[in-house]
């Protein structure tokens, strides 16, 4: 099922004409209404009249998350506060919160994009969606909620937390789809197993997972343990929320970007220059239709590549590869670039350990030390010490072979690493504490 067949199957030439029209309108709007962008344009010596083709996008300034924080709370809004019908915000754990405002039309567009996303997952008005994304200032819960209603499906606004209760609701209410983080899906399965509930016997048929990077190996594990199709959804609160891009059930080969609303590009994260076609780099997004807080060339810090080949599902929207990591989450260990997702891939392929892990980095003298704490699978905990030591050496050898970095491996008891109902915490950087 294609929810918006006209927009989702639009010929590339026609789509690019629409994008250019909306890009020019966006530039005129922010130049007139957002002093931040007015000043940025003047600093670069450009005006909206200088944008006459999509290739002119590179003339425009980047927008960083820090810009939103510097203009907290409403400094980047393009409309008066009276025209804002909803506000979402990040947690602000690493600084001031980023605040995003939505007009009535923004909310309607967002709901439509989420309805498209659910349709890409094969869902119809006959389905019941268990929504375990958090409600509140976080965009996930309400974004999925309004999208399900726009599709005409039944939505269960469960939100996060209460894991045992969530398992019971999945069993009792007969949901056919679930929205949550991929790590929480595995935690639900783990909890269900403790409760004597076999997820393979539930009506669940598909999971829409996002909010954190995950791997193909984790996808296979989720699909095997829950007996569902596991699909990736992408979004970020600064741009809109979930529904910026979504994987289709037919291909499971990249996430369709809602290109009539967002203009994507890939850049080299170090130089800011456009990446070569098909090259992995940092995703940059320009919001073409946002009214409340339109953003030009927003640097997401997410690493991916874009494929413009039409998909076998019939959609012509470009597809972004699953996010492999973040340019600002990259660990540099003795000169080697390491992403948590790379280590996760190795751990999931290793028999005897679970997908629950924590990367600790500390400094001894002038050297950075990486310790990988990973839970032993329940059936392996009673193994002889020599067998566990052999497993540690195997993991260490694989990390060294594939990533070129030596890590200390510490096997820990099952369920000893803290679980999260939201984004899983994968990194504990202790280097500043050692100085």
XYZ file of C-alpha atoms in Angstrom:
435
model
C 0.000 0.000 0.000
C 1.298 3.457 -0.973
C -0.377 6.114 1.178
C 0.333 9.160 -1.023
C 0.924 7.659 -4.464
C 1.279 11.005 -6.284
C 4.110 12.250 -4.075
C 5.793 8.914 -3.346
C 6.051 7.861 -7.002
C 6.734 11.280 -8.542
C 9.225 11.239 -11.457
C 12.646 12.595 -10.416
C 12.519 15.610 -12.739
C 9.096 16.622 -11.439
C 10.212 16.114 -7.828
C 13.307 18.276 -8.302
C 11.160 21.036 -9.810
C 8.961 20.932 -6.701
C 12.012 20.910 -4.422
C 13.501 23.969 -6.106
C 10.222 25.869 -5.871
C 9.964 25.080 -2.177
C 13.652 25.825 -1.562
C 13.290 29.309 -3.045
C 10.179 29.930 -0.951
C 12.012 28.707 2.153
C 14.928 31.070 1.569
C 12.572 34.021 1.124
C 10.683 33.070 4.288
C 13.679 32.725 6.600
C 15.441 35.773 5.130
C 12.402 37.880 5.957
C 11.426 36.347 9.306
C 14.453 34.813 11.052
C 17.200 37.319 11.971
C 19.703 34.473 12.414
C 19.371 33.546 8.743
C 19.143 37.166 7.592
C 22.553 37.759 9.144
C 23.966 34.476 7.826
C 22.911 35.341 4.262
C 24.438 38.809 4.565
C 27.700 37.381 5.936
C 27.933 35.144 2.863
C 26.955 37.959 0.523
C 23.876 36.210 -0.825
C 20.147 36.818 -1.011
C 17.252 34.471 -1.816
C 17.482 35.661 -5.429
C 20.824 33.857 -5.744
C 19.151 30.448 -5.358
C 18.109 29.426 -8.867
C 18.907 25.703 -8.968
C 19.293 22.825 -6.550
C 23.039 22.988 -7.120
C 22.944 26.438 -5.474
C 22.163 24.697 -2.170
C 25.878 24.622 -1.394
C 25.871 28.448 -1.337
C 23.641 28.410 1.735
C 24.909 28.344 5.337
C 24.925 25.264 7.541
C 22.784 25.160 10.672
C 24.147 23.389 13.761
C 22.420 22.082 16.873
C 24.360 24.689 18.855
C 22.593 27.404 16.836
C 19.255 26.192 18.238
C 20.708 26.229 21.750
C 22.197 29.695 21.270
C 18.748 31.020 20.303
C 16.836 29.184 23.031
C 13.895 29.037 23.232
C 12.163 30.770 20.298
C 14.936 32.629 18.487
C 14.809 30.525 15.303
C 11.023 30.452 14.991
C 9.788 31.877 11.681
C 6.263 32.622 12.891
C 4.876 34.337 15.963
C 4.357 32.207 19.046
C 0.599 32.636 18.631
C 0.788 30.540 15.446
C 2.614 27.687 17.190
C 0.208 24.938 18.241
C 2.740 22.540 19.742
C 6.274 22.625 21.133
C 8.674 19.702 21.451
C 12.117 19.770 22.980
C 15.197 17.666 23.474
C 16.242 16.667 26.974
C 19.140 19.098 26.978
C 21.419 16.644 28.796
C 24.538 17.997 27.054
C 23.576 21.662 27.158
C 20.511 23.814 26.726
C 17.527 22.023 25.246
C 16.721 22.403 21.562
C 13.192 23.721 21.157
C 11.062 23.008 18.089
C 7.736 24.679 17.312
C 5.003 23.348 15.015
C 2.198 25.181 13.258
C -1.114 23.491 12.544
C 0.086 22.721 9.003
C 3.372 21.299 10.337
C 1.429 18.860 12.510
C -0.749 17.818 9.567
C 2.294 17.299 7.326
C 4.032 15.282 10.038
C 0.988 13.059 10.527
C 0.859 12.471 6.784
C 4.532 11.474 6.658
C 4.084 9.077 9.550
C 1.017 7.598 7.827
C 3.186 7.087 4.753
C 5.783 5.409 6.984
C 3.282 2.987 8.490
C 1.972 2.156 5.012
C 5.570 1.438 3.935
C 5.637 -1.110 6.768
C 2.626 -2.807 5.212
C 0.156 -1.496 7.802
C -3.453 -0.632 6.992
C -6.491 0.681 8.931
C -7.077 -2.892 10.074
C -3.897 -2.929 12.175
C -3.362 -2.197 15.865
C -0.132 -0.359 16.714
C 1.525 -0.655 20.149
C 3.342 2.666 20.567
C 6.134 2.358 23.130
C 7.903 5.551 22.097
C 7.910 8.129 24.858
C 5.151 10.735 24.990
C 5.773 14.254 26.211
C 8.412 16.673 24.966
C 10.095 13.824 23.091
C 8.781 13.703 19.502
C 8.546 9.918 19.120
C 5.286 9.118 20.901
C 3.024 11.825 19.502
C 4.595 11.619 16.058
C 3.724 7.940 15.728
C 0.356 8.507 17.408
C -0.948 11.075 14.936
C 0.456 9.099 12.006
C -1.447 5.987 13.045
C -4.661 7.983 13.326
C -4.067 9.541 9.896
C -3.666 6.040 8.481
C -6.865 4.968 10.231
C -5.198 2.275 12.325
C -5.838 1.643 16.024
C -3.151 3.177 18.246
C -2.272 2.078 21.777
C -0.525 5.066 23.437
C 1.494 2.978 25.887
C 4.613 5.212 25.996
C 7.830 4.014 27.638
C 8.442 2.124 30.872
C 6.482 -0.564 32.702
C 8.070 -3.329 30.666
C 6.194 -6.251 32.218
C 2.912 -4.402 31.737
C 3.844 -3.729 28.116
C 4.369 -7.438 27.527
C 0.950 -8.185 28.988
C -0.671 -5.512 26.810
C 0.960 -6.955 23.719
C -0.486 -10.322 24.628
C -3.949 -9.157 25.730
C -4.663 -6.472 23.117
C -3.360 -8.398 20.128
C -1.301 -5.612 18.575
C -0.008 -6.374 15.089
C 2.758 -3.739 15.091
C 5.084 -2.185 17.645
C 7.040 1.088 17.711
C 10.053 1.362 20.031
C 13.848 1.373 20.009
C 15.485 -1.843 18.744
C 17.263 -2.410 22.047
C 13.950 -2.105 23.905
C 12.387 -4.690 21.590
C 15.006 -7.188 22.730
C 14.381 -6.189 26.358
C 10.656 -6.827 25.864
C 11.448 -10.269 24.490
C 13.783 -10.962 27.415
C 11.082 -9.891 29.887
C 8.429 -11.908 28.093
C 10.601 -14.989 28.335
C 10.827 -14.490 32.113
C 7.019 -14.216 32.226
C 6.516 -17.369 30.183
C 5.216 -15.452 27.156
C 6.487 -16.553 23.756
C 6.556 -13.572 21.368
C 6.373 -15.937 18.410
C 2.831 -16.821 19.441
C 1.650 -13.183 19.536
C -0.175 -11.524 16.604
C 2.774 -9.124 16.130
C 3.918 -9.052 12.520
C 6.085 -5.950 12.186
C 8.232 -3.636 14.307
C 9.089 -0.019 13.423
C 12.350 0.697 15.224
C 14.297 3.932 15.495
C 15.868 6.554 17.798
C 19.232 4.740 17.990
C 21.716 3.178 15.558
C 21.346 -0.569 15.030
C 22.845 -3.184 12.774
C 21.734 -5.836 10.305
C 22.829 -8.430 12.853
C 20.499 -6.914 15.452
C 17.715 -6.872 12.866
C 18.166 -10.607 12.294
C 18.140 -11.263 16.022
C 14.935 -9.259 16.552
C 13.220 -10.925 13.606
C 14.211 -14.358 14.866
C 13.277 -13.838 18.512
C 10.025 -11.914 17.962
C 9.069 -13.607 14.673
C 8.341 -10.249 13.014
C 9.645 -8.099 10.197
C 11.943 -5.434 11.709
C 11.976 -2.105 9.866
C 14.026 1.026 10.365
C 12.531 4.509 10.738
C 14.533 7.726 10.871
C 13.874 11.149 12.262
C 15.185 13.777 14.627
C 13.344 16.344 16.662
C 15.139 19.367 15.191
C 13.890 18.463 11.715
C 10.441 17.121 12.661
C 10.554 13.837 14.564
C 10.120 10.271 13.307
C 8.984 9.888 9.707
C 11.734 11.827 7.928
C 12.621 8.515 6.266
C 11.264 4.984 6.456
C 12.244 1.561 5.217
C 9.708 -0.294 3.081
C 8.695 -3.856 3.888
C 9.031 -4.959 0.275
C 12.749 -4.281 -0.114
C 14.214 -3.577 3.352
C 17.000 -1.891 1.414
C 17.344 1.675 2.621
C 14.944 4.235 4.083
C 12.782 6.310 1.730
C 13.346 10.008 2.449
C 10.216 12.181 2.265
C 11.881 14.310 -0.404
C 8.883 16.510 -1.110
C 9.332 17.842 2.439
C 13.083 17.453 3.011
C 16.062 18.133 0.754
C 18.916 15.770 1.730
C 22.609 15.974 0.933
C 25.723 14.098 2.033
C 28.869 16.003 3.012
C 32.335 15.187 4.225
C 31.934 15.810 7.985
C 35.468 17.173 8.298
C 35.536 19.570 5.341
C 31.840 20.339 4.853
C 32.249 19.742 1.122
C 29.725 17.606 -0.807
C 30.588 13.913 -0.752
C 30.958 11.939 -3.961
C 27.800 10.146 -5.191
C 27.250 6.972 -3.188
C 29.921 7.880 -0.649
C 29.273 7.592 3.095
C 29.229 10.926 4.843
C 27.202 13.159 7.123
C 23.525 13.625 6.339
C 22.474 17.268 5.982
C 18.776 18.132 5.711
C 16.952 21.261 4.589
C 13.307 21.452 5.633
C 11.270 22.513 2.608
C 7.813 22.850 4.169
C 8.327 23.491 7.887
C 6.650 26.724 8.988
C 7.361 26.893 12.725
C 11.126 26.462 12.693
C 12.424 25.927 9.150
C 16.080 24.901 9.001
C 18.572 25.309 6.181
C 21.287 22.666 5.719
C 20.956 21.233 9.204
C 23.940 19.044 10.112
C 22.465 15.884 11.621
C 25.874 14.318 12.442
C 24.386 10.995 11.283
C 26.561 8.974 8.900
C 24.935 7.380 5.860
C 24.842 7.357 2.062
C 21.985 8.052 -0.391
C 20.760 5.838 -3.204
C 18.640 7.583 -5.860
C 17.716 4.384 -7.730
C 13.935 3.786 -7.743
C 12.895 0.996 -5.361
C 11.146 -2.194 -6.365
C 8.255 -1.169 -4.094
C 7.342 1.428 -6.745
C 8.450 4.501 -4.801
C 10.830 6.931 -6.478
C 11.891 8.667 -3.247
C 15.637 8.444 -2.604
C 16.767 5.935 -0.008
C 19.275 6.537 2.754
C 21.334 3.660 4.094
C 20.728 2.688 7.706
C 22.639 5.158 9.916
C 25.952 3.493 10.790
C 26.917 5.919 13.529
C 27.370 9.579 14.298
C 30.311 11.778 13.465
C 30.160 13.167 17.014
C 29.782 9.700 18.626
C 32.902 8.422 16.943
C 35.516 7.208 19.390
C 39.157 7.747 18.541
C 41.184 5.072 20.326
C 44.915 5.491 19.774
C 44.305 7.038 16.379
C 41.688 4.480 15.270
C 38.127 5.617 14.519
C 35.633 3.318 16.250
C 31.825 3.433 16.206
C 29.664 1.526 18.715
C 27.697 -0.055 15.864
C 30.864 -1.721 14.561
C 31.523 -3.396 17.901
C 27.852 -4.314 18.196
C 28.055 -6.191 14.878
C 30.944 -8.258 16.178
C 29.239 -9.037 19.488
C 25.966 -10.122 17.896
C 27.837 -12.529 15.648
C 29.578 -14.036 18.699
C 27.909 -17.070 20.224
C 27.718 -17.036 24.015
C 27.109 -13.317 24.590
C 23.989 -11.150 24.504
C 23.492 -7.856 22.582
C 23.669 -5.840 25.808
C 27.018 -4.057 26.098
C 28.767 -0.921 27.341
C 31.927 0.708 26.013
C 34.071 2.308 28.713
C 36.988 4.539 27.807
C 39.543 5.725 30.316
C 43.091 7.036 30.126
C 46.229 5.488 31.583
C 49.048 7.969 31.230
C 48.770 9.186 27.658
C 47.012 6.090 26.337
C 43.275 5.628 25.834
C 41.992 2.250 27.040
C 38.790 0.776 25.612
C 36.948 -1.756 27.761
C 34.028 -3.632 26.255
C 31.620 -4.897 28.897
C 29.228 -7.441 27.450
C 26.681 -9.684 29.111
C 27.095 -13.423 28.885
C 24.127 -15.259 27.436
C 22.151 -16.950 30.206
C 23.175 -20.450 29.110
C 26.883 -19.564 29.152
C 27.172 -18.094 32.633
C 27.786 -21.440 34.290
C 30.635 -22.340 31.915
C 34.084 -23.020 33.323
C 36.348 -20.032 33.831
C 38.706 -21.251 31.113
C 35.826 -21.278 28.621
C 34.857 -17.724 29.530
C 38.454 -16.578 29.217
C 38.590 -18.188 25.785
C 35.436 -16.286 24.815
C 36.982 -12.999 25.972
C 40.086 -13.676 23.873
C 37.932 -14.519 20.847
C 36.023 -11.221 21.081
C 39.242 -9.291 21.609
C 40.819 -10.975 18.576
C 37.805 -10.231 16.363
C 37.720 -6.556 17.369
C 41.444 -6.263 16.707
C 41.153 -8.017 13.352
C 38.165 -6.056 12.037
C 38.667 -2.638 13.641
C 42.407 -2.499 14.247
C 42.106 -1.558 17.907
C 42.963 -3.555 21.004
C 40.149 -3.661 23.553
C 39.891 -5.125 27.030
C 36.933 -7.502 27.164
C 34.986 -7.962 30.368
C 32.201 -10.538 30.445
C 29.543 -9.641 33.000
C 26.504 -11.386 34.439
C 23.221 -11.466 32.533
C 21.024 -8.377 33.178
C 23.838 -6.502 34.928
C 24.037 -3.769 32.282
C 21.338 -1.154 32.755
C 18.378 -1.432 30.398
C 16.764 1.619 28.861
C 13.218 2.199 27.627
C 14.581 4.859 25.280
C 17.921 5.144 23.584
C 20.361 2.563 24.893
C 23.419 4.030 26.625
C 26.398 2.473 24.901
C 29.331 4.726 25.857
C 30.822 5.723 29.205
C 33.716 8.085 28.575
C 35.794 8.470 31.736
C 38.781 10.203 30.155
C 38.021 13.659 31.554
C 37.721 12.159 35.053
C 41.218 10.776 34.774
C 42.820 14.141 34.128
